[in-house]
XYZ file of C-alpha atoms in Angstrom:
771
model
C -30.446 -9.195 -16.158
C -28.350 -8.933 -12.942
C -26.215 -6.121 -14.309
C -24.438 -5.455 -11.033
C -23.206 -9.025 -10.649
C -22.177 -9.103 -14.308
C -20.221 -5.908 -13.733
C -18.425 -7.517 -10.786
C -17.495 -10.566 -12.862
C -16.235 -8.588 -15.854
C -14.189 -6.164 -13.809
C -12.689 -8.645 -11.343
C -11.915 -11.019 -14.201
C -9.960 -8.290 -15.994
C -8.205 -7.214 -12.814
C -7.100 -10.756 -11.963
C -5.922 -11.245 -15.556
C -3.552 -8.279 -15.090
C -2.999 -8.942 -11.371
C 0.280 -7.692 -9.886
C 1.717 -9.312 -6.761
C 4.450 -6.822 -5.934
C 4.402 -3.297 -4.466
C 5.713 -0.835 -7.061
C 5.962 2.419 -5.106
C 7.219 3.778 -1.803
C 3.805 5.411 -1.206
C 1.942 2.140 -1.587
C 4.569 0.375 0.498
C 4.089 2.838 3.351
C 0.296 2.395 3.219
C 0.588 -1.395 3.336
C 3.250 -1.431 6.030
C 1.194 0.849 8.273
C -1.757 -1.520 7.920
C 0.457 -4.587 8.333
C 1.597 -3.719 11.851
C -1.958 -3.893 13.188
C -0.966 -1.179 15.664
C -2.832 1.874 14.395
C -3.854 3.319 17.753
C -5.166 6.851 18.077
C -2.725 7.676 20.856
C -0.121 5.023 20.120
C 2.934 4.565 17.975
C 2.852 3.003 14.543
C 6.062 1.154 13.705
C 6.134 0.023 10.124
C 8.330 -1.262 7.360
C 9.512 1.456 5.009
C 12.313 2.098 2.525
C 14.364 5.018 3.853
C 15.859 5.488 0.388
C 12.480 6.843 -0.643
C 12.418 9.230 2.330
C 8.694 8.548 2.658
C 8.570 8.837 6.445
C 8.789 11.467 9.160
C 10.010 10.930 12.699
C 7.522 11.545 15.477
C 7.942 12.690 19.057
C 8.770 9.131 20.140
C 11.501 8.818 17.466
C 9.460 6.257 15.539
C 9.180 6.721 11.789
C 5.660 7.413 10.531
C 4.185 7.443 7.058
C 3.140 10.861 5.835
C 0.347 9.176 3.889
C -3.118 9.599 5.400
C -4.363 6.877 7.721
C -7.650 6.123 5.894
C -6.187 3.845 3.174
C -4.309 1.821 5.791
C -7.468 1.467 7.882
C -9.375 0.321 4.800
C -6.589 -2.131 3.951
C -6.493 -3.752 7.390
C -9.348 -6.241 6.703
C -7.296 -7.716 3.862
C -4.297 -7.951 6.203
C -6.461 -9.881 8.687
C -7.840 -12.035 5.876
C -4.296 -12.840 4.793
C -3.669 -14.385 8.212
C -6.623 -16.727 7.615
C -5.607 -17.778 4.109
C -3.174 -20.720 4.098
C 0.351 -19.503 3.348
C -0.782 -16.476 1.333
C 1.860 -13.762 0.710
C 0.682 -10.450 2.156
C 1.586 -8.341 -0.882
C -0.559 -10.484 -3.165
C -3.558 -10.339 -0.827
C -3.145 -6.596 -0.376
C -3.088 -6.060 -4.134
C -6.707 -7.143 -4.292
C -7.479 -3.896 -2.450
C -7.727 -1.450 -5.343
C -9.341 -4.122 -7.511
C -12.122 -4.276 -4.907
C -12.199 -0.476 -4.602
C -12.462 -0.039 -8.380
C -15.263 -2.588 -8.624
C -17.175 -0.961 -5.773
C -16.751 2.449 -7.400
C -18.179 1.104 -10.653
C -21.151 -0.365 -8.738
C -21.865 2.916 -6.952
C -21.530 4.762 -10.249
C -24.007 2.288 -11.784
C -26.445 3.065 -8.993
C -26.077 6.832 -9.395
C -26.683 6.616 -13.148
C -29.822 4.509 -12.622
C -31.193 6.971 -10.081
C -30.549 9.825 -12.435
C -33.206 8.226 -14.624
C -31.021 6.496 -17.203
C -31.488 2.889 -18.232
C -29.595 0.024 -16.652
C -27.812 -0.674 -19.927
C -26.489 2.860 -19.841
C -25.417 2.446 -16.220
C -23.758 -0.874 -17.064
C -21.725 0.656 -19.894
C -20.756 3.615 -17.705
C -19.520 1.152 -15.069
C -17.425 -0.640 -17.704
C -16.048 2.675 -18.913
C -14.803 3.405 -15.421
C -13.538 -0.109 -14.725
C -12.008 -0.891 -18.130
C -11.514 2.427 -19.890
C -10.015 4.606 -17.164
C -6.881 4.754 -15.033
C -8.775 2.811 -12.382
C -7.749 -0.405 -14.164
C -4.032 0.395 -14.092
C -4.228 1.530 -10.481
C -5.585 -1.849 -9.391
C -1.916 -2.881 -9.652
C -0.980 -0.321 -6.995
C -1.769 0.472 -3.369
C -2.251 4.198 -3.880
C -5.094 5.848 -1.963
C -6.492 7.898 -4.871
C -8.981 5.229 -6.092
C -10.397 5.059 -2.561
C -10.876 8.839 -2.613
C -12.916 8.496 -5.807
C -15.057 5.777 -4.203
C -15.797 7.949 -1.158
C -16.833 10.858 -3.387
C -19.222 8.686 -5.363
C -20.760 7.201 -2.209
C -21.334 10.713 -0.853
C -23.099 11.712 -4.071
C -25.122 8.511 -3.999
C -26.459 8.794 -0.470
C -26.731 12.558 -0.138
C -30.421 13.392 0.575
C -32.002 16.016 -1.635
C -35.142 17.086 0.178
C -37.840 16.204 2.612
C -39.889 14.397 -0.027
C -37.064 11.930 -0.525
C -36.748 11.273 3.196
C -40.504 10.816 3.361
C -40.227 8.183 0.646
C -37.900 6.220 2.891
C -40.732 5.828 5.353
C -43.276 4.825 2.724
C -43.650 1.031 2.696
C -45.633 0.703 -0.508
C -44.361 0.996 -4.061
C -43.973 4.650 -5.000
C -42.770 6.784 -7.815
C -40.266 8.858 -5.865
C -37.942 11.516 -7.214
C -34.559 10.210 -8.309
C -31.551 11.030 -6.233
C -30.147 13.979 -8.121
C -33.125 15.194 -10.144
C -35.565 16.709 -7.690
C -36.258 20.400 -8.027
C -34.473 21.086 -11.324
C -36.499 24.010 -12.658
C -39.813 22.368 -11.768
C -38.843 19.245 -13.729
C -39.992 16.003 -12.172
C -38.425 12.994 -13.856
C -39.238 10.032 -11.709
C -38.440 6.349 -11.969
C -40.485 3.504 -10.495
C -38.889 1.745 -7.573
C -40.035 -1.447 -5.994
C -37.974 -0.561 -2.956
C -36.505 2.603 -1.477
C -34.366 4.539 -3.964
C -31.747 4.850 -1.247
C -31.223 1.181 -0.447
C -27.599 1.952 0.445
C -28.947 4.037 3.333
C -30.963 1.270 4.964
C -30.132 0.882 8.594
C -29.962 4.614 9.194
C -32.877 6.281 10.877
C -34.047 9.129 8.735
C -32.431 12.215 7.445
C -30.084 13.004 10.334
C -28.263 9.705 10.053
C -27.767 10.041 6.292
C -26.360 13.565 6.526
C -24.060 12.564 9.383
C -22.787 9.653 7.294
C -22.015 12.074 4.453
C -20.014 14.163 6.897
C -18.152 11.114 8.203
C -17.257 10.074 4.667
C -15.948 13.570 3.979
C -13.841 13.259 7.125
C -12.454 9.932 5.939
C -11.687 11.585 2.615
C -9.403 14.062 4.386
C -7.812 11.048 6.077
C -6.488 10.080 2.636
C -4.926 13.469 2.062
C -5.560 16.681 3.937
C -6.035 18.547 0.637
C -9.439 16.884 0.311
C -10.676 19.160 3.067
C -11.408 21.536 0.183
C -14.293 19.258 -0.833
C -16.168 19.673 2.451
C -17.511 23.166 1.626
C -18.270 22.057 -1.942
C -20.524 19.194 -0.882
C -21.933 21.209 2.022
C -22.997 24.061 -0.279
C -24.444 21.574 -2.758
C -26.498 20.018 0.039
C -27.781 23.386 1.286
C -28.579 24.419 -2.285
C -30.715 21.312 -2.713
C -32.465 21.268 0.672
C -32.453 24.981 1.573
C -31.825 24.038 5.247
C -28.928 25.323 7.330
C -29.616 22.447 9.722
C -28.262 20.023 7.113
C -25.063 22.036 6.848
C -24.586 21.839 10.616
C -25.207 18.088 10.702
C -22.729 17.442 7.893
C -20.160 19.672 9.577
C -20.557 17.721 12.838
C -19.939 14.403 11.084
C -16.960 15.750 9.145
C -15.302 17.504 12.076
C -15.822 14.548 14.385
C -14.114 12.225 11.898
C -11.324 14.664 11.065
C -10.609 15.084 14.756
C -10.227 11.327 15.256
C -8.709 10.220 11.959
C -6.470 13.203 11.253
C -5.989 15.575 14.172
C -5.581 13.050 16.998
C -3.287 10.873 14.911
C -1.138 13.922 14.090
C -1.120 14.943 17.737
C -0.049 11.510 18.931
C 2.701 11.320 16.332
C 4.092 14.819 16.064
C 2.617 16.725 19.009
C 0.588 19.087 16.824
C -2.930 18.768 15.436
C -2.012 20.191 12.035
C 1.396 18.541 11.575
C 1.024 15.894 8.860
C 4.606 14.780 8.316
C 5.029 16.539 4.989
C 8.311 18.462 4.782
C 7.169 21.848 3.506
C 10.429 23.394 4.636
C 12.373 20.974 2.435
C 10.638 21.680 -0.857
C 7.343 19.832 -0.474
C 4.588 22.334 -1.085
C 2.513 24.144 -3.702
C 5.367 25.513 -5.774
C 4.561 24.515 -9.389
C 3.248 27.308 -11.654
C -0.492 26.752 -12.118
C -0.605 26.584 -15.908
C 2.497 24.403 -16.011
C 0.797 21.912 -13.710
C -2.506 22.027 -15.589
C -0.734 21.433 -18.885
C 1.125 18.537 -17.315
C -1.995 16.937 -15.879
C -4.184 17.188 -18.963
C -2.124 17.781 -22.107
C 1.494 16.710 -21.615
C 2.708 13.446 -23.179
C 4.272 12.558 -19.808
C 1.067 12.496 -17.746
C -1.688 14.122 -19.841
C -5.147 12.645 -19.250
C -6.261 13.123 -22.853
C -3.575 10.639 -23.942
C -3.802 8.127 -21.121
C -7.612 8.087 -21.152
C -9.031 8.895 -24.640
C -12.598 8.979 -23.286
C -11.611 12.377 -21.852
C -12.179 13.873 -25.317
C -15.927 13.412 -24.824
C -16.118 14.924 -21.328
C -16.795 18.546 -22.433
C -19.809 17.377 -24.489
C -20.951 15.149 -21.653
C -20.746 17.991 -19.132
C -22.774 20.261 -21.397
C -25.501 17.646 -21.819
C -25.462 16.875 -18.099
C -25.885 20.577 -17.400
C -28.943 20.717 -19.682
C -30.482 17.822 -17.784
C -29.242 18.433 -14.240
C -27.524 21.824 -13.713
C -26.651 21.346 -10.049
C -25.006 17.970 -10.659
C -23.036 19.332 -13.622
C -21.850 22.288 -11.559
C -20.864 19.940 -8.708
C -18.779 17.877 -11.127
C -17.161 20.953 -12.673
C -16.289 22.497 -9.295
C -14.854 19.221 -7.939
C -12.761 18.731 -11.078
C -11.555 22.335 -10.991
C -10.600 22.240 -7.318
C -8.751 18.908 -7.627
C -6.978 20.076 -10.769
C -5.834 23.401 -9.318
C -4.631 21.923 -6.022
C -2.478 19.270 -7.639
C -1.357 21.430 -10.543
C 0.279 23.615 -7.880
C 1.757 20.672 -5.950
C 5.531 20.300 -6.211
C 5.151 16.687 -7.352
C 2.138 17.288 -9.595
C 3.068 14.241 -11.706
C 2.533 11.869 -8.758
C 5.894 10.152 -8.886
C 6.453 6.815 -10.617
C 2.969 6.207 -12.033
C 0.880 5.794 -15.186
C -0.934 8.970 -16.224
C -2.151 11.704 -13.901
C -2.345 9.904 -10.555
C -3.795 12.861 -8.649
C -6.738 13.153 -11.040
C -7.854 9.561 -10.365
C -10.342 10.615 -7.614
C -12.351 12.765 -10.041
C -12.416 10.196 -12.864
C -15.744 8.681 -11.678
C -17.293 12.152 -11.845
C -15.962 12.676 -15.367
C -17.252 9.277 -16.480
C -20.637 10.067 -14.884
C -20.915 13.084 -17.181
C -20.809 10.730 -20.178
C -24.143 9.109 -19.237
C -26.224 11.297 -21.633
C -23.960 10.368 -24.552
C -24.159 6.674 -23.768
C -27.923 6.924 -23.344
C -28.226 8.554 -26.736
C -26.034 5.923 -28.380
C -28.356 3.213 -27.039
C -31.717 4.969 -27.521
C -31.421 7.528 -30.369
C -34.719 9.200 -31.421
C -34.709 11.946 -34.001
C -31.467 13.435 -32.762
C -32.781 13.805 -29.219
C -31.525 12.268 -25.986
C -34.269 10.377 -24.143
C -34.557 8.397 -20.979
C -34.650 4.650 -21.341
C -37.981 3.379 -22.746
C -38.899 2.009 -19.320
C -38.509 5.334 -17.547
C -41.567 7.227 -16.420
C -42.395 10.552 -18.164
C -39.615 10.143 -20.737
C -39.187 13.478 -22.476
C -36.628 14.914 -24.884
C -33.876 16.754 -23.043
C -31.470 18.232 -25.565
C -30.458 18.006 -29.193
C -27.560 15.659 -29.779
C -24.290 17.391 -30.696
C -23.265 14.208 -32.522
C -25.803 14.408 -35.305
C -29.249 13.106 -36.104
C -28.591 9.370 -35.803
C -27.175 7.018 -33.261
C -24.682 5.393 -35.617
C -22.222 8.251 -35.402
C -22.567 8.446 -31.629
C -22.019 4.723 -31.267
C -18.985 4.801 -33.537
C -17.325 7.647 -31.655
C -18.093 6.163 -28.232
C -17.036 2.656 -29.168
C -13.841 3.858 -30.839
C -12.723 6.006 -27.925
C -13.791 3.329 -25.452
C -11.690 0.720 -27.253
C -8.699 3.048 -27.379
C -9.106 3.742 -23.670
C -9.227 0.021 -22.891
C -6.104 -0.605 -24.957
C -4.319 2.273 -23.230
C -5.078 0.815 -19.804
C -3.987 -2.642 -20.916
C -0.731 -1.122 -22.145
C -0.258 0.469 -18.727
C -0.690 -2.853 -16.934
C 1.934 -4.690 -18.999
C 5.097 -3.444 -17.297
C 6.338 -2.130 -13.980
C 6.290 1.690 -13.861
C 9.788 1.666 -12.357
C 11.299 0.154 -15.510
C 10.700 3.271 -17.585
C 11.486 5.600 -14.683
C 14.858 3.911 -14.245
C 15.682 4.609 -17.890
C 14.742 8.265 -17.444
C 17.064 8.653 -14.466
C 19.872 6.775 -16.188
C 19.736 8.446 -19.608
C 17.682 11.657 -19.390
C 18.414 13.180 -16.001
C 18.646 16.633 -17.597
C 14.978 16.418 -18.632
C 13.517 15.017 -15.422
C 11.834 17.990 -13.762
C 8.954 19.746 -15.486
C 10.855 19.817 -18.793
C 10.073 16.137 -19.235
C 6.460 16.945 -20.070
C 7.511 18.435 -23.412
C 9.229 15.318 -24.829
C 6.689 12.909 -26.386
C 9.377 10.343 -27.130
C 10.009 9.968 -23.377
C 6.380 9.258 -22.531
C 5.586 6.078 -20.610
C 3.113 5.232 -23.392
C 5.927 5.146 -25.931
C 8.164 3.217 -23.534
C 5.565 0.523 -22.851
C 4.672 0.249 -26.513
C 8.343 -0.170 -27.399
C 8.731 -2.923 -24.792
C 5.609 -4.601 -26.130
C 6.837 -4.463 -29.736
C 10.209 -5.846 -28.630
C 8.432 -8.810 -27.075
C 9.424 -8.186 -23.460
C 7.576 -10.355 -20.956
C 4.582 -8.844 -19.169
C 4.706 -8.413 -15.407
C 1.255 -9.902 -14.857
C 1.542 -12.323 -11.950
C 0.364 -15.422 -13.804
C 2.890 -14.814 -16.585
C 5.785 -14.075 -14.227
C 5.099 -17.187 -12.159
C 3.913 -19.434 -14.994
C 0.702 -20.055 -13.036
C -2.081 -20.808 -15.504
C -4.571 -21.326 -12.672
C -4.783 -17.538 -12.179
C -5.419 -17.188 -15.922
C -8.185 -19.801 -15.701
C -9.741 -17.928 -12.758
C -9.701 -14.645 -14.693
C -11.256 -16.180 -17.808
C -13.752 -18.056 -15.648
C -14.938 -14.848 -13.978
C -15.474 -13.172 -17.328
C -17.300 -16.302 -18.492
C -19.574 -16.126 -15.454
C -20.874 -12.792 -16.755
C -22.041 -14.570 -19.930
C -23.615 -17.316 -17.829
C -25.615 -14.715 -15.928
C -26.936 -13.332 -19.211
C -28.131 -16.786 -20.298
C -29.460 -18.345 -17.105
C -32.192 -16.579 -15.162
C -32.495 -17.981 -11.658
C -32.523 -16.165 -8.359
C -29.693 -18.291 -6.922
C -27.343 -17.886 -9.883
C -26.107 -14.386 -8.857
C -25.445 -15.576 -5.305
C -23.609 -18.644 -6.573
C -21.607 -16.424 -8.927
C -20.526 -14.053 -6.151
C -19.366 -17.001 -4.051
C -17.264 -18.243 -6.973
C -15.786 -14.771 -7.455
C -14.763 -14.621 -3.779
C -13.208 -18.088 -3.998
C -11.318 -17.058 -7.139
C -9.968 -13.952 -5.405
C -8.803 -16.022 -2.421
C -7.018 -18.517 -4.681
C -5.365 -15.653 -6.553
C -4.056 -14.245 -3.277
C -2.737 -17.625 -2.126
C -0.973 -18.296 -5.433
C 0.322 -14.753 -5.871
C 3.930 -15.792 -5.415
C 6.385 -17.812 -7.505
C 7.435 -21.256 -6.316
C 11.009 -20.017 -5.968
C 10.004 -16.997 -3.867
C 7.717 -19.156 -1.731
C 10.528 -21.639 -1.058
C 12.911 -18.820 -0.110
C 10.276 -17.296 2.176
C 9.709 -20.629 3.885
C 13.445 -21.079 4.396
C 13.798 -17.634 5.927
C 10.681 -18.008 8.103
C 11.969 -21.304 9.454
C 15.469 -19.976 10.034
C 14.308 -16.867 11.922
C 13.660 -18.752 15.137
C 12.837 -17.594 17.706
C 10.599 -14.963 16.051
C 11.699 -11.433 16.871
C 11.489 -7.961 15.299
C 13.528 -7.665 12.105
C 15.949 -4.979 10.961
C 16.918 -5.462 7.321
C 19.507 -3.779 5.088
C 17.591 -4.256 1.862
C 14.899 -2.655 -0.267
C 13.369 -6.043 -1.073
C 9.665 -5.509 -0.445
C 9.062 -9.272 -0.262
C 10.198 -9.342 3.370
C 6.756 -8.095 4.324
C 5.397 -11.456 3.105
C 7.044 -13.225 6.047
C 4.270 -14.704 8.158
C 4.449 -14.279 11.906
C 6.552 -11.089 11.775
C 4.845 -7.717 12.297
C 7.746 -5.450 13.267
C 10.064 -5.299 10.247
C 12.212 -2.228 9.686
C 14.182 -1.728 6.524
C 17.289 0.436 6.507
C 18.528 0.719 2.942
C 22.216 -0.159 2.475
C 24.919 0.727 1.821
C 24.494 4.023 3.617
C 26.614 6.236 5.806
C 26.174 6.547 9.579
C 26.740 10.269 9.047
C 23.392 10.570 7.236
C 21.123 12.134 9.915
C 17.996 10.387 8.590
C 19.647 6.957 8.558
C 21.270 7.508 11.950
C 17.934 8.442 13.518
C 16.205 5.499 11.844
C 18.876 3.131 13.158
C 18.596 4.566 16.659
C 14.819 4.182 16.561
C 15.084 0.564 15.409
C 17.276 -0.228 18.431
C 15.342 1.823 20.956
C 13.860 -1.099 22.904
C 15.793 -3.843 24.607
C 15.346 -7.436 23.472
C 15.983 -9.834 20.610
C 16.404 -8.420 17.084
C 17.073 -10.209 13.812
C 19.475 -8.364 11.545
C 18.798 -9.534 7.962
C 21.343 -8.477 5.368
C 22.852 -9.294 1.989
C 26.329 -8.268 3.208
C 28.905 -11.000 3.711
C 30.394 -11.314 7.227
C 32.756 -8.546 8.366
C 32.059 -6.420 5.286
C 33.684 -2.988 5.820
C 30.620 -1.096 4.512
C 28.282 -2.834 6.941
C 28.600 -0.328 9.780
C 25.243 -1.426 11.215
C 26.425 -4.973 11.897
C 29.657 -3.582 13.322
C 27.598 -1.509 15.726
C 25.543 -4.550 16.733
C 28.611 -6.703 17.428
C 30.449 -4.022 19.385
C 27.545 -2.621 21.413
C 25.088 -5.496 21.788
C 25.001 -9.231 22.504
C 25.359 -11.772 19.700
C 22.962 -14.745 19.779
C 23.029 -16.705 16.540
C 23.659 -16.566 12.781
C 21.823 -18.370 9.965
C 21.856 -18.339 6.162
C 18.498 -18.732 4.410
C 16.440 -17.393 1.504
C 19.356 -15.518 -0.128
C 19.996 -13.681 3.133
C 22.277 -13.854 6.110
C 20.413 -13.304 9.371
C 22.166 -12.524 12.654
C 20.267 -12.540 15.936
C 21.262 -10.048 18.647
C 20.012 -9.116 22.072
C 20.090 -5.323 21.915
C 20.849 -3.338 25.039
C 21.891 -6.327 27.146
C 22.026 -6.124 30.914
C 25.165 -4.620 32.410
C 26.990 -7.518 34.044
C 29.421 -7.508 36.944
C 32.793 -8.398 35.417
C 35.148 -10.679 37.262
C 38.924 -10.354 36.880
C 40.761 -13.144 35.077
C 44.252 -13.997 33.825
C 43.946 -16.893 31.408
C 46.366 -16.830 28.475
C 45.582 -18.732 25.249
C 48.606 -19.712 23.175
C 50.808 -16.931 24.598
C 48.787 -14.568 22.387
C 45.330 -13.866 23.780
C 44.480 -13.029 27.377
C 41.015 -13.195 28.934
C 41.170 -10.170 31.263
C 37.568 -10.068 32.500
C 34.455 -12.174 32.159
C 30.856 -12.408 33.304
C 28.364 -15.260 32.965
C 24.832 -14.722 34.198
C 21.511 -16.449 33.678
C 18.752 -14.187 32.352
C 15.314 -15.184 31.112
C 15.591 -18.157 28.761
C 19.281 -17.742 28.145
C 22.709 -16.901 29.509
C 24.482 -13.555 29.112
C 28.224 -13.940 28.604
C 30.848 -11.194 28.396
C 34.433 -12.027 27.414
C 37.080 -9.269 27.493
C 40.009 -10.301 25.252
C 43.395 -8.644 24.926
C 45.888 -9.541 22.187
C 49.651 -9.554 22.688
C 49.882 -8.927 18.970
C 47.356 -8.787 16.146
C 44.877 -11.644 16.166
C 46.484 -14.505 14.226
C 44.599 -15.615 11.090
C 42.294 -18.618 11.340
C 41.881 -18.244 15.108
C 38.381 -18.434 16.579
C 36.872 -19.003 20.001
C 34.216 -21.471 21.090
C 31.686 -21.140 23.901
C 29.713 -24.175 25.131
C 26.860 -23.892 27.619
C 26.798 -27.121 29.676
C 24.227 -28.860 31.820
C 24.928 -30.605 35.154
C 26.339 -33.669 33.339
C 28.711 -31.633 31.199
C 26.691 -32.149 28.028
C 26.467 -29.240 25.597
C 23.111 -27.433 25.585
C 24.098 -24.811 23.027
C 27.345 -23.546 21.544
C 28.885 -20.803 19.437
C 32.129 -20.879 17.443
C 33.177 -17.500 16.032
C 35.934 -15.005 15.414
C 35.921 -12.024 17.807
C 33.175 -9.487 17.182
C 32.199 -11.220 13.958
C 35.406 -9.976 12.301
C 35.034 -6.355 13.410
C 37.464 -6.566 16.346
C 40.174 -3.889 16.676
C 43.840 -4.842 16.555
C 44.516 -4.800 20.301
C 41.548 -6.795 21.589
C 37.800 -7.135 21.794
C 34.888 -7.475 24.180
C 32.545 -10.219 22.957
C 29.021 -10.120 24.344
C 26.836 -13.188 23.913
C 23.339 -14.233 24.792
C 22.939 -17.970 24.304
C 19.399 -19.326 24.487
C 18.978 -22.393 26.687
C 15.169 -22.347 26.968
C 14.171 -24.321 30.060
C 17.238 -26.586 30.121
C 19.272 -26.334 33.357
C 22.484 -24.560 32.344
C 25.192 -24.971 34.988
C 28.485 -23.814 33.451
C 30.171 -22.395 30.352
C 33.225 -23.853 28.591
C 35.451 -21.412 26.698
C 38.416 -22.114 24.448
C 40.221 -21.166 21.243
C 40.873 -23.047 18.018
C 43.657 -22.363 15.489
C 43.403 -24.072 12.090
C 41.161 -26.738 13.604
C 43.422 -27.492 16.581
C 42.773 -26.618 20.207
C 44.867 -23.708 21.491
C 46.185 -24.530 25.007
C 45.294 -22.154 27.819
C 47.543 -21.312 30.774
C 45.974 -20.262 34.082
C 47.531 -18.123 36.811
C 48.937 -21.164 38.573
C 50.856 -22.250 35.495
C 48.523 -25.139 34.698
C 47.855 -25.811 31.005
C 44.519 -27.162 29.685
C 42.424 -27.220 26.533
C 39.732 -24.857 27.808
C 38.372 -23.073 30.834
C 35.054 -23.665 32.619
C 33.183 -20.692 34.053
C 30.311 -20.982 36.529
C 26.947 -19.395 35.708
C 25.883 -16.750 38.153
C 22.233 -16.636 39.123
C 21.268 -13.005 39.755
C 19.276 -12.129 42.843
C 16.346 -10.372 41.194
């Protein structure tokens, strides 16, 4: 049977069933926004959308805000960002949320391959893949954009392709069918447990020329691993020592080090240098509390045993890991030791981390990368449950030289082993399903609102405050799931999910060489449709309204934490400044200054009503920059400004409107595709209510090309006067003059010039600059 394709169908079907279309965390948002800009240059700036409320960014030398998350997840996410541009009207967040579903499926496939090459049967490998994809945190994390699942995938690929001796490399050059040593079994105490292969046992390594290329690739993957988080640099010596232990060649250590250091230099060091001016500066604020400050045993208890994040509760299969590691050690000591060391190092590092719990998540987020290794250790138990013989664990009946390896700790028959495995597997599946039902932030909001005194590490000692209890309570109370197809009432996504799972059954019944290919095509089509439909009709209509209204397209500054703005198509530079905030906040002030650093058009998108006293950002735009236009669309008010307008030569004037307002100075100048206008008003008394000015740009016939009718400075004018700056877009139309006047309660306010002549308005000529 095509087990790999069946695995793809079963996993992707489950992931689309529980598909989430909305970013749930500031970390994931930063990763997506960095990829969304498409401007990840080694020596260039990366401007990206981020929620300052989460304080997830650090300012670089160029005053741009950068994500402190490693660059590798954003690089890996960029193909989906490009694909989103090709899909018709697909929201970016929905397309991006296929990322960890793909990563989880690939990890299960690589794990399947490793298990097969360890000498176990394909049924065993298939079940192990399902355990990872259905019974571990990998399922829940398909609803996120965290980088931890990608770290687990890279580790498994390294294990899969790591060469283990010259005999293995020689087998790559042998064209005929051979019985070559399996990937991780050569040289174990003289034991030679081979499997027949009709093709090279390292088919993932095809395209590389010999041993040097494979080892270099391992080093590059280790470098990319550190590009997820610099703490993963601790795994380089682990895998390097494992390689030297297996091959007994220092040359291999040097080759791996070259690949790793070359990648770290490009992906980590040069990026840090271009952003912060230092090779080792990562953006983490160690001086502000971010560091390794949690007591070790407190963190370890939290990661493995606590009801808040403990792995033994969130992933019941963990109860079998100690037995699995012991059996793996009896069969393959070096592999078991590699797993144990990797688990220990990851556990210690993140037990010490100040935020060991991983923020707003389900279970122990920072242990996700080592979950594939833990599930791999369960292969002997699964093998025994499938092929029990007199209490001994055997290879699959098809394996060559099948020999007993170790007595089963589960008893003399396979019934007990099957019962225990199936029971814990089912509980693990149900636990992951429970985790996918609701947004993590729902429970976290309750904790902050009602249990702030227990939030720090003390929270780990209160079982009643566990996310498991919270989700179960919501489920019992009948609260609606946050699966995309349920939220949007889109049964087509449900049909796609069920159809993918059904395709796995079709593969088991129909044996034809084209059926797997046809199935994979259908899976890809189903994923594309899911991405396109990953948005409610209401949200799509609002997005369309806002996209249409934001014309001409220009960079966006938004006072909102609504992550859906990133779904706007045709807009790459979107900066979110959470509001209401204070201009005295140094972080916000620097973010605002960075957003306005370059001259040009900027859309200011806000939920504030006009002239709101708390909207200091709009006040700053009206008083310091040039107003262009204002629109209302998609539940937002959007105001277009030309920031840092040209300094114009002001002409003196003495026009008086209604004995109340005097135009003291003015300037009108053509620039680019528009006209800059400056009007310096002075009030004899406070501005009367219901007074507003109008500005009409006219062509040579006196017809209006474009106009604006507003109150001074958008309602932010001081009591004694105002200086209104405008930039009115005329495109290629020949603008010849500007008409200016005032209106009071719908009636024209007469204007008196210096000669005592009264009229309804004034006409100002447009100056054409000599540049």
